[in-house]
Tab-separated table of C-alpha atoms in Angstrom:
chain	number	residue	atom	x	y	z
P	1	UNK	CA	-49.527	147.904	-171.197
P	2	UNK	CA	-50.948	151.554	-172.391
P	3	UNK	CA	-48.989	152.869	-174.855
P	4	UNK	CA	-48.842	156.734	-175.668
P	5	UNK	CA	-51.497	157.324	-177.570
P	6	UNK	CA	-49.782	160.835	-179.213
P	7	UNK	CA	-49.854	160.537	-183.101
P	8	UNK	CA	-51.213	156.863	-183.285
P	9	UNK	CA	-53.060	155.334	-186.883
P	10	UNK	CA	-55.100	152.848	-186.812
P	11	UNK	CA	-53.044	150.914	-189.503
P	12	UNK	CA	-50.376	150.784	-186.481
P	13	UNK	CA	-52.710	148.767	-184.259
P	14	UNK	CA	-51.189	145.117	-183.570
P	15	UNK	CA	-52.945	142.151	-181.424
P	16	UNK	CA	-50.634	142.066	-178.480
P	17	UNK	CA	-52.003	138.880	-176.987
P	18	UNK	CA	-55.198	136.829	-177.547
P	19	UNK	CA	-56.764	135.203	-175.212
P	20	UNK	CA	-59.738	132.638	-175.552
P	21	UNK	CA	-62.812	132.640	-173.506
P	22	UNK	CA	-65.947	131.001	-174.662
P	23	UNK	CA	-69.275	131.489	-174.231
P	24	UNK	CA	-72.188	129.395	-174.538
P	25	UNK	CA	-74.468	132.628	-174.729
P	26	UNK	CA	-74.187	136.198	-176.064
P	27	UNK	CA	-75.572	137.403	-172.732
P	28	UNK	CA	-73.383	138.878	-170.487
P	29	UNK	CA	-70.695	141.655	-169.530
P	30	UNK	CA	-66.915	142.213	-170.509
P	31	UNK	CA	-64.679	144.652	-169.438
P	32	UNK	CA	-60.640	145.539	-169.330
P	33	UNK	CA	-59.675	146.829	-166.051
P	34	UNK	CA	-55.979	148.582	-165.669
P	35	UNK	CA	-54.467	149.175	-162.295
P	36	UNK	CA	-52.960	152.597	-161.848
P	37	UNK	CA	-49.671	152.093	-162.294
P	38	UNK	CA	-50.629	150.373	-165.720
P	39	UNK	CA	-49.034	147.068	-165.361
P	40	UNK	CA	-51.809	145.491	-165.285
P	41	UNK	CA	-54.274	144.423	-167.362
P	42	UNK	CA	-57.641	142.441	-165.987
P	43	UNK	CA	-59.802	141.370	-169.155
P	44	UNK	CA	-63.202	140.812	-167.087
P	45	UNK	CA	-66.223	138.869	-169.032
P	46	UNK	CA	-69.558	137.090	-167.223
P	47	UNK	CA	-72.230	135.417	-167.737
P	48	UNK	CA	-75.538	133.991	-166.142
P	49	UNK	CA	-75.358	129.845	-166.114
P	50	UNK	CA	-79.084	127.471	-165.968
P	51	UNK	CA	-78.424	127.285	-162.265
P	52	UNK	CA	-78.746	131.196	-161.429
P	53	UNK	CA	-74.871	131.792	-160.373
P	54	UNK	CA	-73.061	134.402	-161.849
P	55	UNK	CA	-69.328	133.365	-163.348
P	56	UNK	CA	-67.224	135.248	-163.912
P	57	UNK	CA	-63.932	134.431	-165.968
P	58	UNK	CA	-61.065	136.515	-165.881
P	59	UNK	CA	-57.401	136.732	-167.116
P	60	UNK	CA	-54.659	138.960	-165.646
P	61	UNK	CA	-51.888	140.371	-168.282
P	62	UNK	CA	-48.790	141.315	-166.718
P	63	UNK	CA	-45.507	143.000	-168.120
P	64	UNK	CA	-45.156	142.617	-172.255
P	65	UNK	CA	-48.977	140.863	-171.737
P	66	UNK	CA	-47.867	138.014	-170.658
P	67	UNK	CA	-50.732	135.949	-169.230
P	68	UNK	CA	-50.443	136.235	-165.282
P	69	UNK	CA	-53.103	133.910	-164.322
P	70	UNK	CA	-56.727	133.027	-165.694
P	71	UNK	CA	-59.669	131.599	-163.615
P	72	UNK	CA	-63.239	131.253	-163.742
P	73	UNK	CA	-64.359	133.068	-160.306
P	74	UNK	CA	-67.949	132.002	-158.881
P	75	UNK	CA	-69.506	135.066	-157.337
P	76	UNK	CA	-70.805	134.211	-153.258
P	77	UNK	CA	-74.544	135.029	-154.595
P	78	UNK	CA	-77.451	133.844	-156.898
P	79	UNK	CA	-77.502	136.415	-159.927
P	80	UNK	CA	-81.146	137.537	-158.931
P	81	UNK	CA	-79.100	138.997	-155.450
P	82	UNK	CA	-76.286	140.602	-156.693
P	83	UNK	CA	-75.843	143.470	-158.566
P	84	UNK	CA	-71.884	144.277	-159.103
P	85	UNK	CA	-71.856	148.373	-159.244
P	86	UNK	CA	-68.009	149.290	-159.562
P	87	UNK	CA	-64.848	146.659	-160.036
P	88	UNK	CA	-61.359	147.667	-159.691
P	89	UNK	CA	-58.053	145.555	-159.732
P	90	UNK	CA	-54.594	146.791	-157.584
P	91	UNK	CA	-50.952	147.313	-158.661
P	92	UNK	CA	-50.892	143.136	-156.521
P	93	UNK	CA	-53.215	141.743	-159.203
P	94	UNK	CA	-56.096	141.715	-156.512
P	95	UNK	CA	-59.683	142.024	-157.866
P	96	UNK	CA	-62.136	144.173	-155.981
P	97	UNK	CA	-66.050	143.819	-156.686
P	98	UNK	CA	-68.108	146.697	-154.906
P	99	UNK	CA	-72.268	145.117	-154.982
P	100	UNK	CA	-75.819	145.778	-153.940
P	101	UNK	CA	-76.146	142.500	-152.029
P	102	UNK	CA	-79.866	141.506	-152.028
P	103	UNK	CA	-81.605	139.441	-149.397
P	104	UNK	CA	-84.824	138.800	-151.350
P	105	UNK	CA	-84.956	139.459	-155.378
P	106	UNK	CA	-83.337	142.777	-156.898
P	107	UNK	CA	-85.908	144.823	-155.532
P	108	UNK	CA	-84.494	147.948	-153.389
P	109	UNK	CA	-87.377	147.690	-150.694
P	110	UNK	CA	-89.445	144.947	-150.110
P	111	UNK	CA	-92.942	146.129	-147.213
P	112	UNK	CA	-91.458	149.919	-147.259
P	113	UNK	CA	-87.950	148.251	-145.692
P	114	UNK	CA	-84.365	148.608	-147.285
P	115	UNK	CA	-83.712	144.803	-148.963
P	116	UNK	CA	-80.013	145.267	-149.779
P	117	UNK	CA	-76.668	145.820	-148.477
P	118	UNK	CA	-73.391	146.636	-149.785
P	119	UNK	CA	-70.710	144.196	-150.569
P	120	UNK	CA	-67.005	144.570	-151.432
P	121	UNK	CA	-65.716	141.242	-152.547
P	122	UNK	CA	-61.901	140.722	-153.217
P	123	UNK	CA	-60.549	138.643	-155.212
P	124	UNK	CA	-56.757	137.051	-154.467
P	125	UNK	CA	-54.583	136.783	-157.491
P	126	UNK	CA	-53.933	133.086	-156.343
P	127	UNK	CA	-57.698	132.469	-154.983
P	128	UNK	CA	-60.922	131.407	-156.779
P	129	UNK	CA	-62.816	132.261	-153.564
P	130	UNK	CA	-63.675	135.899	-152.276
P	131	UNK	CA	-63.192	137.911	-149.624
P	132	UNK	CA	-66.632	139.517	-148.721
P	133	UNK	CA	-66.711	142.529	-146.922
P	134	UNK	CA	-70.029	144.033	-145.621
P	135	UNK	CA	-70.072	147.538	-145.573
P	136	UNK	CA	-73.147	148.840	-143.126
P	137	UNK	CA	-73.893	152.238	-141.461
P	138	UNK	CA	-75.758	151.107	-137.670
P	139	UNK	CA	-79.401	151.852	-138.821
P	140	UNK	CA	-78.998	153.927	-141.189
P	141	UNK	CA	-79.387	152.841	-144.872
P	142	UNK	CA	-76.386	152.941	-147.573
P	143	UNK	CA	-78.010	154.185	-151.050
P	144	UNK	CA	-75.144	155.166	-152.756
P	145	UNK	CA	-71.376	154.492	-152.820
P	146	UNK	CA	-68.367	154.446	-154.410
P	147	UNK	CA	-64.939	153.216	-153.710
P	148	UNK	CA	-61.622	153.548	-154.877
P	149	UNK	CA	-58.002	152.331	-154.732
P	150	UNK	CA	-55.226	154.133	-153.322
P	151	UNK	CA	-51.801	153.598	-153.602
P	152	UNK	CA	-50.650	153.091	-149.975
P	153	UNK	CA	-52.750	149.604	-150.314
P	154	UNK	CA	-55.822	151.016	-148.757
P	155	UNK	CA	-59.574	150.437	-149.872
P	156	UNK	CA	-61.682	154.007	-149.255
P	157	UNK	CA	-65.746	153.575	-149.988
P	158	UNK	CA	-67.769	156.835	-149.019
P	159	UNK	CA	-71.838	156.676	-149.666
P	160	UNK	CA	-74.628	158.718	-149.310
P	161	UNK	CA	-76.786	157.611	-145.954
P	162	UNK	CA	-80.869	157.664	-145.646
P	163	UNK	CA	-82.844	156.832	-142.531
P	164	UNK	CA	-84.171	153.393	-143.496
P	165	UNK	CA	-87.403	154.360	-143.898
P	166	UNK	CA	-87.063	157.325	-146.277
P	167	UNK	CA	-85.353	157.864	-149.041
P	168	UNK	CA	-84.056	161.233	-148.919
P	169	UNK	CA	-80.492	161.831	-148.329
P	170	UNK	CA	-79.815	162.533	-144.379
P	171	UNK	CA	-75.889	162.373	-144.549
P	172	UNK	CA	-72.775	160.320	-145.813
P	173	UNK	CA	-70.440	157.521	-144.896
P	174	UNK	CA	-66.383	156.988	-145.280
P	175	UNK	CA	-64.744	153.681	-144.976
P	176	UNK	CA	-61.288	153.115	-144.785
């Protein structure tokens, strides 16, 4: 799919493959994810619907860009209580979603208390449903993390950890 970029012209770009996905709105994301072996392609767009879910409508580009699959994916929670921080698909087509999962509006404290959690939510090349993983540290609050895909098929998230009722950094987390 990524071609070497070494004495390219713009005259020499080409449209590979098109691919239609309509939107009633101009609101909303897009994004092209590549998996690390870069054979594939995700092409990643939402938007906010009347009834406050999220969708999300993907297609997956394989080999020559052929189309693998497309699907409009629901995410598990109301767009006021999710906000998606990272996404990443694998070499198996698999989608991975890392959120701040909120229990009560997109506010990060609600009374002094922590009001989120993180999420990672995988996606199934042949599901429209997600996997949701919670990722929590006892009683100690998650304010920061990151996660990444490694080769061997393994998911590794590490954070930055705050007593709940502070907000100063007190330590980190790893999750394999």
């Amino acid at each position: 799919i990524i071609q070497d970029s070494t004495n390219f012209r713009l005259d020499q770009f080409a449209a590979l493959q098109t691919i239609k996905m309509p939107m009633r709105n101009q609101s909303g994301d897009f994004e092209v994810l590549v998996d690390d072996e870069e054979t594939h392609c995700l092409v990643y767009a939402t938007h906010p619907t009347i009834a406050g879910k999220t969708i999300v409508k993907t297609t997956l580009l394989g080999e020559g860009q052929q189309v693998m699959w497309e699907k409009k994916l629901k995410l598990p929670y109301p767009a006021d209580q999710i906000d998606i921080r990272d996404k990443q698909i694998d070499r198996s087509g698999n989608l991975f979603i890392l959120a701040r999962h909120y229990q009560k509006g997109r506010l990060s404290r609600r009374k002094g208390m922590p009001n989120y959690h993180y999420v990672l939510l995988q996606y199934a090349p042949k599901s429209t449903t997600a996997t949701v993983y919670t990722l929590k540290a006892d009683d100690q609050l998650i304010t920061d993390l990151q996660f990444r895909l490694l080769k061997q098929r393994k998911v590794v998230a590490v954070g930055l950890l705050s007593n709940a009722k502070r907000m100063e950094t007190d330590g980190t987390c790893y999750f394999q």
